[in-house]
């Protein structure tokens, strides 16, 4: 499973908007890898930000 897929699955499992720090705690992934995955997921419109600095999977 790629880092992007892991990040997206972690976000879905959380069931609420999460920050990169929360994804790091839940998944155990490296923060730099999470930030890179967030950037790629944002470009693909796979995640949205309902509030500042929090992200959730796009509906």
mmCIF file with all atom_site columns, C-alpha atoms in Angstrom:
data_model
loop_
_atom_site.group_PDB
_atom_site.id
_atom_site.type_symbol
_atom_site.label_atom_id
_atom_site.label_alt_id
_atom_site.label_comp_id
_atom_site.label_asym_id
_atom_site.label_entity_id
_atom_site.label_seq_id
_atom_site.pdbx_PDB_ins_code
_atom_site.Cartn_x
_atom_site.Cartn_y
_atom_site.Cartn_z
_atom_site.occupancy
_atom_site.B_iso_or_equiv
_atom_site.pdbx_formal_charge
_atom_site.auth_seq_id
_atom_site.auth_comp_id
_atom_site.auth_asym_id
_atom_site.auth_atom_id
_atom_site.pdbx_PDB_model_num
ATOM 1  C CA . UNK A 1 1  ? 0.000   0.000  0.000  1.00 0.00 ? 1  UNK A CA 1
ATOM 2  C CA . UNK A 1 2  ? 1.395   3.410  -0.953 1.00 0.00 ? 2  UNK A CA 1
ATOM 3  C CA . UNK A 1 3  ? 1.762   6.285  1.494  1.00 0.00 ? 3  UNK A CA 1
ATOM 4  C CA . UNK A 1 4  ? -1.105  8.134  -0.242 1.00 0.00 ? 4  UNK A CA 1
ATOM 5  C CA . UNK A 1 5  ? -3.407  5.144  0.148  1.00 0.00 ? 5  UNK A CA 1
ATOM 6  C CA . UNK A 1 6  ? -2.401  4.706  3.792  1.00 0.00 ? 6  UNK A CA 1
ATOM 7  C CA . UNK A 1 7  ? -3.033  8.399  4.526  1.00 0.00 ? 7  UNK A CA 1
ATOM 8  C CA . UNK A 1 8  ? -6.446  8.281  2.835  1.00 0.00 ? 8  UNK A CA 1
ATOM 9  C CA . UNK A 1 9  ? -7.432  5.096  4.694  1.00 0.00 ? 9  UNK A CA 1
ATOM 10 C CA . UNK A 1 10 ? -6.306  6.616  7.999  1.00 0.00 ? 10 UNK A CA 1
ATOM 11 C CA . UNK A 1 11 ? -8.440  9.685  7.308  1.00 0.00 ? 11 UNK A CA 1
ATOM 12 C CA . UNK A 1 12 ? -11.472 7.523  6.502  1.00 0.00 ? 12 UNK A CA 1
ATOM 13 C CA . UNK A 1 13 ? -10.944 5.457  9.650  1.00 0.00 ? 13 UNK A CA 1
ATOM 14 C CA . UNK A 1 14 ? -10.722 8.581  11.833 1.00 0.00 ? 14 UNK A CA 1
ATOM 15 C CA . UNK A 1 15 ? -14.203 9.620  10.692 1.00 0.00 ? 15 UNK A CA 1
ATOM 16 C CA . UNK A 1 16 ? -13.522 13.320 11.264 1.00 0.00 ? 16 UNK A CA 1
ATOM 17 C CA . UNK A 1 17 ? -11.330 16.044 9.781  1.00 0.00 ? 17 UNK A CA 1
ATOM 18 C CA . UNK A 1 18 ? -7.716  15.403 10.822 1.00 0.00 ? 18 UNK A CA 1
ATOM 19 C CA . UNK A 1 19 ? -4.424  17.284 10.756 1.00 0.00 ? 19 UNK A CA 1
ATOM 20 C CA . UNK A 1 20 ? -1.139  15.888 9.476  1.00 0.00 ? 20 UNK A CA 1
ATOM 21 C CA . UNK A 1 21 ? -0.026  15.425 13.091 1.00 0.00 ? 21 UNK A CA 1
ATOM 22 C CA . UNK A 1 22 ? -3.069  13.299 13.866 1.00 0.00 ? 22 UNK A CA 1
ATOM 23 C CA . UNK A 1 23 ? -2.456  11.168 10.761 1.00 0.00 ? 23 UNK A CA 1
ATOM 24 C CA . UNK A 1 24 ? 1.150   10.735 11.930 1.00 0.00 ? 24 UNK A CA 1
ATOM 25 C CA . UNK A 1 25 ? 0.015   9.493  15.362 1.00 0.00 ? 25 UNK A CA 1
ATOM 26 C CA . UNK A 1 26 ? -2.656  7.173  13.953 1.00 0.00 ? 26 UNK A CA 1
ATOM 27 C CA . UNK A 1 27 ? -0.610  5.673  11.116 1.00 0.00 ? 27 UNK A CA 1
ATOM 28 C CA . UNK A 1 28 ? 2.978   5.835  12.359 1.00 0.00 ? 28 UNK A CA 1
ATOM 29 C CA . UNK A 1 29 ? 4.147   7.292  9.037  1.00 0.00 ? 29 UNK A CA 1
ATOM 30 C CA . UNK A 1 30 ? 6.882   9.920  8.664  1.00 0.00 ? 30 UNK A CA 1
ATOM 31 C CA . UNK A 1 31 ? 5.559   13.511 8.737  1.00 0.00 ? 31 UNK A CA 1
ATOM 32 C CA . UNK A 1 32 ? 7.412   14.485 5.531  1.00 0.00 ? 32 UNK A CA 1
ATOM 33 C CA . UNK A 1 33 ? 5.809   11.565 3.686  1.00 0.00 ? 33 UNK A CA 1
ATOM 34 C CA . UNK A 1 34 ? 2.386   12.586 5.019  1.00 0.00 ? 34 UNK A CA 1
ATOM 35 C CA . UNK A 1 35 ? 2.859   16.196 3.886  1.00 0.00 ? 35 UNK A CA 1
ATOM 36 C CA . UNK A 1 36 ? 3.889   14.988 0.421  1.00 0.00 ? 36 UNK A CA 1
ATOM 37 C CA . UNK A 1 37 ? 0.844   12.692 0.245  1.00 0.00 ? 37 UNK A CA 1
ATOM 38 C CA . UNK A 1 38 ? -1.441  15.560 1.377  1.00 0.00 ? 38 UNK A CA 1
ATOM 39 C CA . UNK A 1 39 ? -0.067  17.744 -1.430 1.00 0.00 ? 39 UNK A CA 1
ATOM 40 C CA . UNK A 1 40 ? -0.674  15.033 -4.044 1.00 0.00 ? 40 UNK A CA 1
ATOM 41 C CA . UNK A 1 41 ? -4.155  14.237 -2.688 1.00 0.00 ? 41 UNK A CA 1
ATOM 42 C CA . UNK A 1 42 ? -5.089  17.957 -2.744 1.00 0.00 ? 42 UNK A CA 1
ATOM 43 C CA . UNK A 1 43 ? -3.998  18.218 -6.395 1.00 0.00 ? 43 UNK A CA 1
ATOM 44 C CA . UNK A 1 44 ? -6.182  15.189 -7.214 1.00 0.00 ? 44 UNK A CA 1
ATOM 45 C CA . UNK A 1 45 ? -9.116  16.698 -5.265 1.00 0.00 ? 45 UNK A CA 1
ATOM 46 C CA . UNK A 1 46 ? -9.224  13.512 -3.179 1.00 0.00 ? 46 UNK A CA 1
ATOM 47 C CA . UNK A 1 47 ? -9.291  15.468 0.091  1.00 0.00 ? 47 UNK A CA 1
ATOM 48 C CA . UNK A 1 48 ? -10.998 18.680 1.191  1.00 0.00 ? 48 UNK A CA 1
ATOM 49 C CA . UNK A 1 49 ? -10.485 21.095 4.064  1.00 0.00 ? 49 UNK A CA 1
ATOM 50 C CA . UNK A 1 50 ? -13.672 21.915 6.018  1.00 0.00 ? 50 UNK A CA 1
ATOM 51 C CA . UNK A 1 51 ? -11.672 23.954 8.566  1.00 0.00 ? 51 UNK A CA 1
ATOM 52 C CA . UNK A 1 52 ? -8.193  25.437 8.583  1.00 0.00 ? 52 UNK A CA 1
ATOM 53 C CA . UNK A 1 53 ? -5.366  22.861 8.845  1.00 0.00 ? 53 UNK A CA 1
ATOM 54 C CA . UNK A 1 54 ? -7.763  19.902 8.957  1.00 0.00 ? 54 UNK A CA 1
ATOM 55 C CA . UNK A 1 55 ? -8.467  17.565 6.064  1.00 0.00 ? 55 UNK A CA 1
ATOM 56 C CA . UNK A 1 56 ? -10.993 14.860 5.225  1.00 0.00 ? 56 UNK A CA 1
ATOM 57 C CA . UNK A 1 57 ? -11.661 12.623 2.220  1.00 0.00 ? 57 UNK A CA 1
ATOM 58 C CA . UNK A 1 58 ? -13.671 14.317 -0.525 1.00 0.00 ? 58 UNK A CA 1
ATOM 59 C CA . UNK A 1 59 ? -17.255 13.186 -0.777 1.00 0.00 ? 59 UNK A CA 1
#
